[in-house]
């Protein structure tokens, strides 16, 4: 990244925060506020078919996330630092001569990253929000599909009426390019979008470009409908390489999740995900999943998840990897709630091949026992 672009982001952050301070000073009894929060996830996974023992939680691997937020009236700073790594692995193998051997690899709580750190100012009675710095949030579409439009840049979101947001996020290219694309007059790395939210539903549409990094472009959308308290329906779509970037295959990633809570201690989630690539021959991967949980009391919850997947895609060009087999998986278990912020979960998992995509944490073939600890603070 060019020094000039780094300086631009830094100056933009200082200007918007500094300008916001002047506005905030006019408010009566405004005091600065600090908030520290975070999440710790870890665990053990034992696979009896490979076999191996892995120090890593099934949901998050090994992850320590720290959030530090500061606010002063209508301005503030949000930041997140994350320490993460895959696992400490011990793989047990048998040599040709019949003797046992072990292979160990270490990769625990390492790889610290500054996920985001940006200043913001809410101006004109919250009708305009400006951000600058290392941005992360995606307000315009398929948030749960993991669309990766984040980085250093500036953002402006206008909220002309209650529930409506229209904005743009312009990012500095990591490759050093920071010029307007002459082909489309869009910034090489940018996200443009509109979102509307009410009590019963929300809808968002966004268009993003990562041309300078070779990723191409993406049209993202998300719809949430909650007609009653016991029912919520989420449908997200992401169309990659919409305008057919050279050497890129157009692709649709679609995700549908239905959340049902018929009675207070019972929750049912049903999900389906499809990854379709429009090459010479259409390649597809489909995941169908279900998850049921029941709160026995304030301390114990039992749950079971499972699903089925099929497809004809070997995964060479898949964004998240493709499926070229039929397989199924199941994961029953129980969780103990130490308090409202800490949980210990014990699950058994079996997958005949490729495992879950969205609702269930089964990614390895064979029989597994999964122990996980989570602490939210």
Short mmCIF file of C-alpha atoms in Angstrom, two decimals:
data_model
loop_
_atom_site.label_atom_id
_atom_site.label_comp_id
_atom_site.label_asym_id
_atom_site.label_seq_id
_atom_site.Cartn_x
_atom_site.Cartn_y
_atom_site.Cartn_z
CA UNK A 1 0.00 0.00 0.00
CA UNK A 2 1.30 3.47 -0.87
CA UNK A 3 2.37 5.76 1.96
CA UNK A 4 0.15 8.47 0.51
CA UNK A 5 -2.96 6.31 0.84
CA UNK A 6 -2.08 5.38 4.41
CA UNK A 7 -1.69 9.06 5.17
CA UNK A 8 -5.04 9.80 3.52
CA UNK A 9 -6.85 7.31 5.72
CA UNK A 10 -5.08 8.59 8.85
CA UNK A 11 -5.89 12.22 8.05
CA UNK A 12 -9.50 11.36 7.22
CA UNK A 13 -9.87 9.61 10.57
CA UNK A 14 -8.39 12.57 12.43
CA UNK A 15 -10.59 15.07 10.58
CA UNK A 16 -13.87 13.27 11.11
CA UNK A 17 -13.15 12.51 14.77
CA UNK A 18 -11.81 16.00 15.38
CA UNK A 19 -14.78 17.57 13.64
CA UNK A 20 -17.16 15.36 15.56
CA UNK A 21 -15.58 16.41 18.84
CA UNK A 22 -16.48 20.03 18.11
CA UNK A 23 -20.08 19.06 17.51
CA UNK A 24 -20.19 16.78 20.53
CA UNK A 25 -18.93 19.59 22.76
CA UNK A 26 -22.23 21.40 22.25
CA UNK A 27 -24.18 18.59 23.91
CA UNK A 28 -24.93 18.88 27.61
CA UNK A 29 -23.39 16.40 30.03
CA UNK A 30 -21.68 14.34 27.33
CA UNK A 31 -19.02 12.09 28.80
CA UNK A 32 -16.54 9.79 27.08
CA UNK A 33 -17.29 6.08 27.42
CA UNK A 34 -15.00 3.07 27.07
CA UNK A 35 -16.18 -0.46 26.41
CA UNK A 36 -14.05 -3.61 26.31
CA UNK A 37 -15.51 -6.92 25.15
CA UNK A 38 -14.35 -10.07 23.47
CA UNK A 39 -14.61 -13.77 22.86
CA UNK A 40 -12.43 -16.78 23.64
CA UNK A 41 -12.99 -20.07 21.85
CA UNK A 42 -10.93 -23.24 22.14
CA UNK A 43 -11.34 -26.96 22.68
CA UNK A 44 -10.24 -30.49 21.78
CA UNK A 45 -11.20 -32.65 18.82
CA UNK A 46 -10.38 -36.36 18.69
CA UNK A 47 -10.88 -38.16 15.37
CA UNK A 48 -10.86 -41.96 15.61
CA UNK A 49 -10.58 -42.70 11.90
CA UNK A 50 -7.56 -40.64 10.86
CA UNK A 51 -6.70 -40.76 13.83
CA UNK A 52 -5.59 -37.52 15.44
CA UNK A 53 -5.97 -35.33 18.51
CA UNK A 54 -6.35 -31.62 17.85
CA UNK A 55 -6.29 -28.72 20.29
CA UNK A 56 -8.91 -26.52 18.65
CA UNK A 57 -12.61 -25.85 19.06
CA UNK A 58 -14.89 -27.22 16.32
CA UNK A 59 -16.54 -23.83 15.73
CA UNK A 60 -13.72 -21.30 16.03
CA UNK A 61 -10.48 -23.24 16.22
CA UNK A 62 -8.35 -21.31 18.69
CA UNK A 63 -9.49 -17.69 18.74
CA UNK A 64 -9.13 -14.80 21.14
CA UNK A 65 -10.99 -11.67 20.03
CA UNK A 66 -10.66 -8.31 21.81
CA UNK A 67 -12.94 -5.36 21.04
CA UNK A 68 -12.08 -1.87 22.30
CA UNK A 69 -14.62 0.88 21.66
CA UNK A 70 -14.58 4.53 22.66
CA UNK A 71 -17.46 6.97 22.23
CA UNK A 72 -18.03 10.60 23.03
CA UNK A 73 -21.45 11.80 22.09
CA UNK A 74 -21.84 11.46 18.35
CA UNK A 75 -18.27 10.41 17.62
CA UNK A 76 -16.12 7.44 18.53
CA UNK A 77 -13.62 4.75 17.61
CA UNK A 78 -14.24 1.02 17.16
CA UNK A 79 -11.45 -1.55 17.00
CA UNK A 80 -10.91 -5.31 17.08
CA UNK A 81 -7.71 -7.33 17.53
CA UNK A 82 -7.84 -11.08 17.00
CA UNK A 83 -5.38 -13.84 17.85
CA UNK A 84 -6.19 -17.01 15.98
CA UNK A 85 -4.65 -20.19 14.69
CA UNK A 86 -5.78 -23.60 13.61
CA UNK A 87 -4.60 -26.03 16.27
CA UNK A 88 -1.96 -27.98 18.04
CA UNK A 89 -2.19 -31.31 16.18
CA UNK A 90 -0.95 -34.77 17.04
CA UNK A 91 -1.56 -37.29 14.26
CA UNK A 92 -1.18 -40.97 15.06
CA UNK A 93 -0.01 -43.20 12.18
CA UNK A 94 1.13 -46.79 11.73
CA UNK A 95 4.38 -47.53 9.90
CA UNK A 96 4.82 -50.30 7.35
CA UNK A 97 6.56 -52.46 9.95
CA UNK A 98 3.55 -52.20 12.25
CA UNK A 99 5.04 -49.82 14.80
CA UNK A 100 3.27 -46.62 15.81
CA UNK A 101 4.44 -43.11 15.06
CA UNK A 102 3.20 -39.62 15.89
CA UNK A 103 3.47 -36.38 13.96
CA UNK A 104 3.03 -33.12 15.85
CA UNK A 105 2.37 -29.65 14.49
CA UNK A 106 1.87 -26.46 16.50
CA UNK A 107 -0.26 -23.50 15.53
CA UNK A 108 -2.23 -22.25 18.52
CA UNK A 109 -3.12 -18.68 19.52
CA UNK A 110 -0.87 -16.96 17.03
CA UNK A 111 -1.22 -14.76 13.96
CA UNK A 112 -2.47 -11.56 15.65
CA UNK A 113 -4.43 -9.35 13.29
CA UNK A 114 -5.96 -5.90 13.48
CA UNK A 115 -9.37 -6.80 12.06
CA UNK A 116 -10.70 -3.25 12.11
CA UNK A 117 -9.93 0.11 13.68
CA UNK A 118 -11.86 3.13 12.49
CA UNK A 119 -13.18 6.44 13.68
CA UNK A 120 -16.77 7.48 13.08
CA UNK A 121 -18.99 10.51 13.39
CA UNK A 122 -22.81 10.63 13.33
CA UNK A 123 -23.85 14.01 11.99
CA UNK A 124 -27.08 15.94 11.36
CA UNK A 125 -29.16 14.07 13.95
CA UNK A 126 -27.78 10.70 12.82
CA UNK A 127 -28.73 11.31 9.18
CA UNK A 128 -25.10 10.90 8.07
CA UNK A 129 -22.46 8.51 9.39
CA UNK A 130 -18.85 8.87 8.26
CA UNK A 131 -16.14 6.28 8.96
CA UNK A 132 -12.44 6.23 8.15
CA UNK A 133 -9.66 3.81 8.96
CA UNK A 134 -9.57 0.03 8.70
CA UNK A 135 -13.21 -0.77 7.91
CA UNK A 136 -14.81 -4.15 8.32
CA UNK A 137 -18.58 -4.09 8.56
CA UNK A 138 -20.77 -4.97 5.58
CA UNK A 139 -24.12 -3.20 5.76
CA UNK A 140 -25.38 -3.99 2.30
CA UNK A 141 -26.34 -7.61 1.78
CA UNK A 142 -25.13 -11.12 2.39
CA UNK A 143 -23.23 -10.70 5.64
CA UNK A 144 -23.26 -14.40 6.58
CA UNK A 145 -21.80 -15.52 3.26
CA UNK A 146 -18.49 -14.00 4.27
CA UNK A 147 -18.06 -11.45 1.48
CA UNK A 148 -14.58 -10.04 2.06
CA UNK A 149 -14.90 -6.35 1.20
CA UNK A 150 -12.98 -4.84 4.07
CA UNK A 151 -9.75 -2.94 4.43
CA UNK A 152 -8.37 0.58 4.82
CA UNK A 153 -10.60 3.29 3.46
CA UNK A 154 -13.45 5.72 4.03
CA UNK A 155 -17.21 5.25 4.24
CA UNK A 156 -20.27 7.48 4.10
CA UNK A 157 -23.83 6.29 4.82
CA UNK A 158 -26.86 8.56 4.46
CA UNK A 159 -30.08 7.80 6.38
CA UNK A 160 -32.69 10.15 4.90
CA UNK A 161 -35.71 8.43 6.50
CA UNK A 162 -36.21 5.98 9.32
CA UNK A 163 -34.96 2.51 8.30
CA UNK A 164 -33.32 3.51 5.00
CA UNK A 165 -29.53 3.56 4.52
CA UNK A 166 -27.70 4.49 1.31
CA UNK A 167 -23.94 4.57 1.18
CA UNK A 168 -20.55 3.78 -0.25
CA UNK A 169 -17.32 2.39 1.14
CA UNK A 170 -14.16 3.14 -0.82
CA UNK A 171 -11.08 1.09 -0.02
CA UNK A 172 -7.39 1.55 -0.59
CA UNK A 173 -6.00 -1.18 -2.79
CA UNK A 174 -3.44 -3.40 -1.07
CA UNK A 175 -1.59 -3.71 -4.37
CA UNK A 176 -0.81 0.00 -4.37
CA UNK A 177 -3.44 1.06 -6.91
CA UNK A 178 -5.54 3.96 -5.74
CA UNK A 179 -6.97 5.29 -8.99
CA UNK A 180 -10.41 5.33 -10.53
CA UNK A 181 -11.08 2.41 -12.87
CA UNK A 182 -11.48 3.94 -16.36
CA UNK A 183 -13.67 1.04 -17.53
CA UNK A 184 -16.51 1.65 -15.07
CA UNK A 185 -15.62 4.87 -13.21
CA UNK A 186 -15.93 2.85 -10.01
CA UNK A 187 -13.11 2.83 -7.54
CA UNK A 188 -11.07 -0.36 -7.92
CA UNK A 189 -11.94 -1.51 -4.40
CA UNK A 190 -15.36 -0.29 -3.28
CA UNK A 191 -18.77 -1.32 -1.99
CA UNK A 192 -21.97 0.56 -2.86
CA UNK A 193 -25.31 -0.33 -1.37
CA UNK A 194 -28.77 0.40 -0.04
CA UNK A 195 -30.57 -1.19 2.92
CA UNK A 196 -34.06 -0.82 4.38
CA UNK A 197 -35.11 -2.23 7.75
CA UNK A 198 -38.42 -2.33 9.60
CA UNK A 199 -39.78 -4.43 12.46
CA UNK A 200 -41.12 -7.25 10.27
CA UNK A 201 -38.53 -7.34 7.49
CA UNK A 202 -35.25 -6.01 6.15
CA UNK A 203 -33.72 -5.97 2.68
CA UNK A 204 -30.26 -4.96 1.46
CA UNK A 205 -28.47 -4.90 -1.89
CA UNK A 206 -24.83 -4.08 -2.54
CA UNK A 207 -22.31 -4.09 -5.37
CA UNK A 208 -18.62 -4.51 -4.65
CA UNK A 209 -15.44 -4.50 -6.73
CA UNK A 210 -12.02 -5.92 -6.00
CA UNK A 211 -10.61 -5.53 -9.48
CA UNK A 212 -7.08 -4.61 -8.46
CA UNK A 213 -6.58 -7.82 -6.48
CA UNK A 214 -7.95 -9.95 -9.31
CA UNK A 215 -11.02 -11.09 -7.38
CA UNK A 216 -13.47 -9.33 -9.68
CA UNK A 217 -16.86 -8.01 -8.63
CA UNK A 218 -19.85 -9.22 -6.66
CA UNK A 219 -23.56 -8.41 -6.38
CA UNK A 220 -24.79 -9.21 -2.87
CA UNK A 221 -28.30 -9.20 -1.41
CA UNK A 222 -30.03 -10.20 1.79
CA UNK A 223 -33.67 -10.44 2.86
CA UNK A 224 -34.93 -11.16 6.39
CA UNK A 225 -38.61 -11.69 7.18
CA UNK A 226 -39.95 -12.06 10.75
CA UNK A 227 -43.76 -12.05 10.57
CA UNK A 228 -44.09 -13.35 14.15
CA UNK A 229 -41.75 -13.64 17.13
CA UNK A 230 -41.46 -17.41 16.70
CA UNK A 231 -40.38 -17.35 13.03
CA UNK A 232 -37.50 -15.76 11.12
CA UNK A 233 -36.51 -16.38 7.49
CA UNK A 234 -33.16 -15.29 6.05
CA UNK A 235 -32.27 -15.48 2.35
CA UNK A 236 -28.87 -14.29 1.10
CA UNK A 237 -27.33 -14.32 -2.36
CA UNK A 238 -23.93 -13.46 -3.75
CA UNK A 239 -23.28 -13.37 -7.51
CA UNK A 240 -19.53 -13.40 -8.17
CA UNK A 241 -17.86 -11.99 -11.32
CA UNK A 242 -21.10 -10.45 -12.49
CA UNK A 243 -19.60 -8.76 -15.53
CA UNK A 244 -17.40 -11.69 -16.48
CA UNK A 245 -13.92 -10.54 -15.50
CA UNK A 246 -11.34 -12.16 -17.73
CA UNK A 247 -10.46 -15.64 -16.56
CA UNK A 248 -13.25 -15.66 -13.96
CA UNK A 249 -16.28 -17.94 -13.88
CA UNK A 250 -19.62 -16.46 -12.93
CA UNK A 251 -20.93 -18.02 -9.76
CA UNK A 252 -24.02 -17.88 -7.53
CA UNK A 253 -23.82 -18.61 -3.80
CA UNK A 254 -27.27 -18.73 -2.19
CA UNK A 255 -28.13 -19.35 1.47
CA UNK A 256 -31.59 -19.86 3.04
CA UNK A 257 -32.11 -20.27 6.81
CA UNK A 258 -35.43 -20.69 8.62
CA UNK A 259 -35.43 -20.22 12.40
CA UNK A 260 -38.45 -21.56 14.32
CA UNK A 261 -39.09 -21.27 18.06
CA UNK A 262 -42.50 -22.91 18.63
CA UNK A 263 -42.14 -23.07 22.42
CA UNK A 264 -39.78 -21.24 24.74
CA UNK A 265 -37.09 -23.93 25.37
CA UNK A 266 -37.13 -25.38 21.83
CA UNK A 267 -35.39 -23.92 18.75
CA UNK A 268 -35.38 -25.41 15.24
CA UNK A 269 -33.15 -24.19 12.40
CA UNK A 270 -33.47 -25.40 8.82
CA UNK A 271 -30.97 -24.37 6.18
CA UNK A 272 -30.00 -24.84 2.57
CA UNK A 273 -26.98 -23.55 0.66
CA UNK A 274 -26.26 -23.82 -3.05
CA UNK A 275 -23.02 -22.97 -4.89
CA UNK A 276 -23.53 -22.89 -8.67
CA UNK A 277 -20.76 -22.13 -11.18
CA UNK A 278 -21.74 -21.14 -14.71
CA UNK A 279 -18.83 -22.48 -16.74
CA UNK A 280 -18.99 -24.49 -19.98
CA UNK A 281 -20.81 -27.12 -17.94
CA UNK A 282 -22.80 -26.00 -14.91
CA UNK A 283 -21.21 -27.21 -11.68
CA UNK A 284 -23.14 -27.23 -8.44
CA UNK A 285 -22.79 -28.07 -4.75
CA UNK A 286 -25.77 -28.26 -2.40
CA UNK A 287 -25.92 -28.48 1.42
CA UNK A 288 -29.19 -29.26 3.29
CA UNK A 289 -28.97 -28.89 7.07
CA UNK A 290 -31.06 -29.03 10.21
CA UNK A 291 -30.41 -28.14 13.84
CA UNK A 292 -32.59 -28.62 16.95
CA UNK A 293 -31.78 -27.44 20.47
CA UNK A 294 -33.72 -27.77 23.73
CA UNK A 295 -32.99 -25.95 26.98
CA UNK A 296 -33.39 -28.56 29.72
CA UNK A 297 -32.93 -25.90 32.40
CA UNK A 298 -30.84 -22.77 32.97
CA UNK A 299 -27.60 -24.77 32.95
CA UNK A 300 -28.01 -27.51 30.35
CA UNK A 301 -28.93 -27.54 26.65
CA UNK A 302 -29.10 -30.61 24.44
CA UNK A 303 -28.94 -30.34 20.65
CA UNK A 304 -28.59 -32.35 17.49
CA UNK A 305 -27.59 -31.22 14.02
CA UNK A 306 -27.16 -32.99 10.73
CA UNK A 307 -27.53 -32.81 7.01
CA UNK A 308 -26.91 -34.09 3.54
CA UNK A 309 -24.78 -32.75 0.69
CA UNK A 310 -24.45 -33.56 -2.98
CA UNK A 311 -23.02 -32.05 -6.14
CA UNK A 312 -21.00 -32.50 -9.32
CA UNK A 313 -18.29 -29.90 -8.58
CA UNK A 314 -14.76 -31.09 -7.83
CA UNK A 315 -14.03 -27.67 -6.37
CA UNK A 316 -11.21 -26.45 -8.60
CA UNK A 317 -12.91 -23.08 -9.14
CA UNK A 318 -15.22 -22.98 -6.14
CA UNK A 319 -15.16 -19.96 -3.89
CA UNK A 320 -15.67 -22.11 -0.80
CA UNK A 321 -14.67 -25.43 -2.34
CA UNK A 322 -17.01 -27.72 -4.22
CA UNK A 323 -18.67 -31.08 -3.60
CA UNK A 324 -18.47 -34.01 -6.00
CA UNK A 325 -19.99 -36.68 -3.79
CA UNK A 326 -23.08 -37.56 -1.80
CA UNK A 327 -22.50 -37.56 1.96
CA UNK A 328 -24.31 -37.10 5.25
CA UNK A 329 -23.40 -36.09 8.78
CA UNK A 330 -24.88 -35.98 12.29
CA UNK A 331 -23.79 -34.21 15.50
CA UNK A 332 -25.63 -34.74 18.81
CA UNK A 333 -24.39 -33.22 22.04
CA UNK A 334 -24.96 -31.34 25.27
CA UNK A 335 -23.77 -27.95 26.57
CA UNK A 336 -23.27 -26.78 30.13
CA UNK A 337 -23.75 -23.05 30.75
CA UNK A 338 -21.28 -22.07 33.46
CA UNK A 339 -22.89 -18.64 33.53
CA UNK A 340 -24.56 -16.36 31.00
CA UNK A 341 -21.20 -15.71 29.29
CA UNK A 342 -19.38 -19.06 29.41
CA UNK A 343 -20.25 -22.50 28.01
CA UNK A 344 -18.71 -25.96 27.73
CA UNK A 345 -20.00 -28.23 24.97
CA UNK A 346 -19.46 -31.95 24.35
CA UNK A 347 -20.51 -33.42 21.01
CA UNK A 348 -20.15 -36.59 19.00
CA UNK A 349 -19.89 -36.10 15.24
CA UNK A 350 -19.88 -38.44 12.29
CA UNK A 351 -19.55 -37.55 8.60
CA UNK A 352 -19.46 -40.03 5.73
CA UNK A 353 -17.69 -37.44 3.57
CA UNK A 354 -17.83 -33.65 3.38
CA UNK A 355 -19.68 -32.11 6.32
CA UNK A 356 -21.79 -29.07 7.19
CA UNK A 357 -21.69 -25.63 5.64
CA UNK A 358 -23.62 -23.21 7.83
CA UNK A 359 -25.56 -24.72 10.74
CA UNK A 360 -23.41 -27.62 11.92
CA UNK A 361 -19.71 -27.85 12.83
CA UNK A 362 -18.82 -31.10 11.10
CA UNK A 363 -15.95 -30.74 8.63
CA UNK A 364 -13.96 -33.96 8.95
CA UNK A 365 -14.74 -37.44 7.66
CA UNK A 366 -15.20 -40.19 10.24
CA UNK A 367 -16.03 -40.40 13.95
CA UNK A 368 -15.14 -37.50 16.24
CA UNK A 369 -15.58 -36.37 19.82
CA UNK A 370 -15.59 -32.58 20.15
CA UNK A 371 -15.06 -30.66 23.39
CA UNK A 372 -15.43 -26.87 23.19
CA UNK A 373 -15.13 -23.96 25.60
CA UNK A 374 -16.45 -20.47 24.87
CA UNK A 375 -16.26 -17.35 26.97
CA UNK A 376 -17.84 -14.04 25.99
CA UNK A 377 -16.82 -11.00 27.99
#
